[in-house]
Amino acid sequence: MSFSLPQGLSITWFGHATFLIQTPRGKRILIDPFLSGNPSTPADKKDPGPVDLILITHGHSDHILDAPEIAKKSGAQLAVIPEIAAYLQSKGVDGGKIAHMNKGGTIPFPEFGLHVTMTNAFHSGGINDGDQVFYGGEPSGFVVTLEDGFAFYHAGDTCLFSDMALIAEFYRPALAFLPIGDRFTMGPREAARAVRFLSTVRAVVPMHYGTFPILTGTPEALIRELEAAGSTTEVLVFQPGETRAG
Ligand code: NI
Ligand code: MN
């Protein structure tokens, strides 16, 4: 059975780990805003438009670069780890808009018709600011659960870890955004194993590849690995700038 996005839900990939998810209620969630300096983002897609909620997985510039500006311009709410909250406030983001959270926690956003869970990720998380690197807290992933129960998982930057099985068991995402670029994250082989740990996931969107030449993992390699493992999980390959809607 082929996977289809829930009716009214749309997903835009800006390249790398940056996604805009518009919910059936019309709420717009921006994850890991990296647009202005993102070589994959088409020139006419550098502005994500209105944003209601910003989620940031970790402090690396390829995940946070445009967060201060977009947060200020859009007036969006943010849900971030406290160290990233402090950084954003130092850049002029209104602290009243920032929901602090940490791994294992879930925050309801009833006004948006969803809740957000911060999950584990294994990576690093320093924030580059000029010639200094600040502690940015630990890297994370997110599960967003909509009011109809549909949930998706954005893994952030991470290696493979078997507790992804717990993320599936507890939060039951049907869709997962997984890094496949290798070098700084999982490559296709590890991501294919991640899909098997994520037993509730019926479709995976590969990310964090192709942005720079050193991110060598490809969706084709992921598809081959999944086929070799006998997986029936679908791979949804977006083009940078592409929007798909259910
Ligand atoms: Ni990173
Ligand atoms: Mn990254």
Short mmCIF file of C-alpha atoms and ligand atoms in Angstrom, two decimals:
data_model
loop_
_atom_site.label_atom_id
_atom_site.label_comp_id
_atom_site.label_asym_id
_atom_site.label_seq_id
_atom_site.Cartn_x
_atom_site.Cartn_y
_atom_site.Cartn_z
CA MET A 1 0.00 0.00 0.00
CA SER A 2 1.50 3.27 -0.95
CA PHE A 3 1.91 6.03 1.56
CA SER A 4 0.00 9.25 1.13
CA LEU A 5 0.31 12.40 3.18
CA PRO A 6 -2.72 13.26 5.33
CA GLN A 7 -5.22 15.43 3.52
CA GLY A 8 -4.42 19.10 3.96
CA LEU A 9 -0.84 18.52 5.09
CA SER A 10 1.97 19.83 2.91
CA ILE A 11 5.72 19.54 3.14
CA THR A 12 8.32 21.77 1.50
CA TRP A 13 11.98 20.79 1.47
CA PHE A 14 14.39 23.70 1.15
CA GLY A 15 17.37 21.36 0.86
CA HIS A 16 19.59 20.04 3.65
CA ALA A 17 17.58 19.56 6.90
CA THR A 18 15.23 22.51 6.38
CA PHE A 19 11.52 21.74 6.06
CA LEU A 20 8.29 23.69 6.23
CA ILE A 21 5.31 21.59 7.22
CA GLN A 22 1.88 23.14 6.85
CA THR A 23 -0.74 21.34 8.93
CA PRO A 24 -4.34 20.71 7.88
CA ARG A 25 -5.24 23.64 10.17
CA GLY A 26 -2.94 25.86 8.12
CA LYS A 27 -0.26 26.19 10.80
CA ARG A 28 3.25 26.46 9.41
CA ILE A 29 6.14 24.72 11.17
CA LEU A 30 9.68 25.54 10.06
CA ILE A 31 12.39 23.08 11.09
CA ASP A 32 16.11 23.95 11.12
CA PRO A 33 16.03 27.23 9.18
CA PHE A 34 19.06 27.27 6.88
CA LEU A 35 18.09 29.21 3.79
CA SER A 36 20.23 32.23 3.01
CA GLY A 37 23.49 30.26 3.07
CA ASN A 38 22.03 26.99 1.86
CA PRO A 39 23.45 26.19 -1.59
CA SER A 40 20.57 23.77 -2.27
CA THR A 41 17.79 26.28 -1.67
CA PRO A 42 16.49 27.68 -4.97
CA ALA A 43 16.89 31.46 -5.21
CA ASP A 44 13.11 31.97 -5.24
CA LYS A 45 12.63 29.86 -2.09
CA LYS A 46 14.90 31.73 0.31
CA ASP A 47 11.90 33.24 2.10
CA PRO A 48 9.70 30.64 3.83
CA GLY A 49 6.79 33.09 4.14
CA PRO A 50 4.65 33.19 7.29
CA VAL A 51 5.79 30.85 10.06
CA ASP A 52 3.89 29.89 13.22
CA LEU A 53 6.37 27.60 14.95
CA ILE A 54 10.13 27.12 14.60
CA LEU A 55 11.90 23.97 15.79
CA ILE A 56 15.70 23.75 15.93
CA THR A 57 17.47 20.41 16.39
CA HIS A 58 20.90 21.80 17.32
CA GLY A 59 23.13 24.83 17.14
CA HIS A 60 25.22 24.12 14.04
CA SER A 61 24.97 26.90 11.51
CA ASP A 62 23.51 24.63 8.85
CA HIS A 63 20.47 24.27 11.14
CA ILE A 64 20.18 27.63 12.89
CA LEU A 65 21.63 30.22 10.54
CA ASP A 66 18.42 32.06 9.65
CA ALA A 67 16.54 31.35 12.88
CA PRO A 68 17.07 34.75 14.55
CA GLU A 69 15.98 36.75 11.53
CA ILE A 70 13.00 34.57 10.64
CA ALA A 71 11.88 34.40 14.28
CA LYS A 72 11.96 38.19 14.59
CA LYS A 73 10.30 38.81 11.23
CA SER A 74 7.57 36.19 11.55
CA GLY A 75 6.85 36.52 15.27
CA ALA A 76 6.73 32.72 15.36
CA GLN A 77 6.79 30.65 18.51
CA LEU A 78 9.91 28.56 19.01
CA ALA A 79 10.48 25.29 20.85
CA VAL A 80 14.18 24.80 21.58
CA ILE A 81 16.65 23.51 24.14
CA PRO A 82 17.53 26.19 26.77
CA GLU A 83 21.06 26.83 25.47
CA ILE A 84 19.72 27.65 22.02
CA ALA A 85 17.02 29.79 23.62
CA ALA A 86 19.73 31.85 25.32
CA TYR A 87 21.59 32.25 22.04
CA LEU A 88 18.47 33.35 20.18
CA GLN A 89 17.64 35.89 22.90
CA SER A 90 21.18 37.24 22.62
CA LYS A 91 20.38 37.84 18.94
CA GLY A 92 17.26 39.81 19.79
CA VAL A 93 14.57 37.14 19.60
CA ASP A 94 11.68 37.82 22.02
CA GLY A 95 12.09 35.44 24.96
CA GLY A 96 8.33 35.41 25.40
CA LYS A 97 8.06 33.55 22.10
CA ILE A 98 10.47 30.80 23.12
CA ALA A 99 9.24 27.60 24.74
CA HIS A 100 12.17 25.98 26.53
CA MET A 101 12.21 22.21 26.44
CA ASN A 102 14.58 19.30 26.60
CA LYS A 103 14.83 15.71 25.51
CA GLY A 104 12.01 13.45 26.62
CA GLY A 105 9.64 16.36 27.07
CA THR A 106 6.45 17.10 25.19
CA ILE A 107 4.87 20.53 24.84
CA PRO A 108 1.28 20.95 23.75
CA PHE A 109 0.54 23.82 21.40
CA PRO A 110 -3.28 23.75 21.52
CA GLU A 111 -3.51 26.94 19.49
CA PHE A 112 -1.76 25.09 16.64
CA GLY A 113 -3.52 21.75 17.17
CA LEU A 114 -0.35 19.78 17.78
CA HIS A 115 2.24 18.77 20.31
CA VAL A 116 5.99 18.64 20.05
CA THR A 117 8.29 16.06 21.63
CA MET A 118 12.04 16.54 21.78
CA THR A 119 13.90 13.28 21.18
CA ASN A 120 17.48 12.17 21.51
CA ALA A 121 20.15 12.52 18.82
CA PHE A 122 23.84 11.69 18.94
CA HIS A 123 25.91 14.46 17.40
CA SER A 124 27.51 17.71 18.64
CA GLY A 125 25.90 21.07 19.09
CA GLY A 126 28.25 24.04 19.39
CA ILE A 127 27.09 27.40 18.09
CA ASN A 128 29.53 29.30 15.91
CA ASP A 129 29.29 33.03 16.47
CA GLY A 130 32.01 35.03 14.76
CA ASP A 131 35.31 33.40 15.73
CA GLN A 132 33.91 31.77 18.86
CA VAL A 133 32.04 28.53 19.52
CA PHE A 134 29.45 28.55 22.30
CA TYR A 135 27.97 25.52 24.02
CA GLY A 136 24.64 25.02 22.33
CA GLY A 137 23.26 22.23 24.46
CA GLU A 138 22.85 18.70 23.19
CA PRO A 139 21.55 17.96 19.71
CA SER A 140 18.06 16.56 19.42
CA GLY A 141 15.34 15.40 17.11
CA PHE A 142 11.61 16.15 17.20
CA VAL A 143 8.37 14.29 16.87
CA VAL A 144 5.40 16.48 15.99
CA THR A 145 1.99 14.93 16.62
CA LEU A 146 -1.09 16.48 15.06
CA GLU A 147 -4.54 16.45 16.65
CA ASP A 148 -5.71 13.62 14.39
CA GLY A 149 -2.84 11.47 15.67
CA PHE A 150 -0.61 11.71 12.60
CA ALA A 151 3.00 12.14 13.75
CA PHE A 152 6.26 12.77 11.97
CA TYR A 153 9.85 12.48 13.20
CA HIS A 154 12.70 14.80 12.22
CA ALA A 155 15.85 13.05 13.41
CA GLY A 156 18.12 16.10 13.26
CA ASP A 157 21.77 15.24 12.73
CA THR A 158 22.56 11.90 14.29
CA CYS A 159 24.30 8.60 14.03
CA LEU A 160 22.30 5.40 14.09
CA PHE A 161 21.03 4.39 17.52
CA SER A 162 18.80 1.50 18.44
CA ASP A 163 16.64 3.58 20.80
CA MET A 164 14.98 4.93 17.68
CA ALA A 165 12.82 1.85 18.31
CA LEU A 166 11.58 3.56 21.49
CA ILE A 167 10.80 6.74 19.57
CA ALA A 168 8.57 4.65 17.31
CA GLU A 169 7.04 2.74 20.19
CA PHE A 170 6.17 5.82 22.21
CA TYR A 171 5.31 8.46 19.61
CA ARG A 172 4.34 6.33 16.60
CA PRO A 173 5.50 8.53 13.73
CA ALA A 174 4.26 7.42 10.31
CA LEU A 175 6.76 9.61 8.48
CA ALA A 176 10.45 10.24 9.21
CA PHE A 177 12.97 12.75 7.95
CA LEU A 178 16.36 11.05 8.19
CA PRO A 179 19.86 12.29 7.39
CA ILE A 180 21.66 10.16 4.79
CA GLY A 181 24.60 12.32 3.72
CA ASP A 182 27.22 10.41 5.71
CA ARG A 183 30.39 11.99 7.16
CA PHE A 184 28.59 14.14 9.78
CA THR A 185 25.52 11.90 10.19
CA MET A 186 24.21 8.53 9.19
CA GLY A 187 24.80 7.42 5.64
CA PRO A 188 22.35 5.35 3.59
CA ARG A 189 23.33 2.04 5.19
CA GLU A 190 22.75 3.32 8.71
CA ALA A 191 19.58 5.15 7.69
CA ALA A 192 18.17 1.93 6.24
CA ARG A 193 18.75 0.26 9.60
CA ALA A 194 17.16 3.26 11.32
CA VAL A 195 14.05 2.68 9.23
CA ARG A 196 13.85 -0.85 10.60
CA PHE A 197 14.13 0.42 14.17
CA LEU A 198 11.38 2.93 13.38
CA SER A 199 8.75 0.24 13.06
CA THR A 200 5.76 2.61 12.73
CA VAL A 201 7.34 4.65 9.92
CA ARG A 202 5.76 3.98 6.52
CA ALA A 203 7.64 6.60 4.53
CA VAL A 204 11.01 8.26 4.89
CA VAL A 205 12.20 11.56 3.47
CA PRO A 206 15.99 11.59 3.06
CA MET A 207 17.76 14.82 4.04
CA HIS A 208 21.18 16.28 4.85
CA TYR A 209 22.76 15.05 1.60
CA GLY A 210 23.99 16.67 -1.59
CA THR A 211 24.16 20.16 -0.08
CA PHE A 212 27.93 20.09 -0.19
CA PRO A 213 30.07 17.64 -2.19
CA ILE A 214 31.31 15.92 0.99
CA LEU A 215 27.77 14.78 1.85
CA THR A 216 27.97 11.79 -0.44
CA GLY A 217 24.99 9.63 0.59
CA THR A 218 22.23 9.41 -2.00
CA PRO A 219 18.53 8.48 -1.96
CA GLU A 220 19.29 5.81 -4.57
CA ALA A 221 21.71 4.16 -2.15
CA LEU A 222 19.10 4.32 0.63
CA ILE A 223 16.50 2.72 -1.66
CA ARG A 224 18.96 -0.05 -2.54
CA GLU A 225 19.72 -0.69 1.12
CA LEU A 226 16.03 -0.83 2.01
CA GLU A 227 15.29 -3.19 -0.86
CA ALA A 228 18.16 -5.44 0.18
CA ALA A 229 16.70 -5.52 3.70
CA GLY A 230 13.24 -6.41 2.39
CA SER A 231 11.75 -3.19 3.74
CA THR A 232 8.40 -1.98 2.44
CA THR A 233 8.92 1.57 3.73
CA GLU A 234 8.64 4.12 0.96
CA VAL A 235 11.31 6.69 0.19
CA LEU A 236 9.92 10.09 -0.74
CA VAL A 237 12.65 11.91 -2.64
CA PHE A 238 12.04 15.64 -2.73
CA GLN A 239 13.83 18.10 -4.96
CA PRO A 240 15.09 21.20 -3.14
CA GLY A 241 12.27 23.73 -3.12
CA GLU A 242 9.65 21.08 -3.86
CA THR A 243 6.31 21.02 -2.03
CA ARG A 244 4.15 17.93 -1.75
CA ALA A 245 0.65 18.01 -0.38
CA GLY A 246 -1.79 15.38 0.79
NI NI B 1 25.17 19.28 12.80
MN MN B 2 24.14 19.46 9.93
#
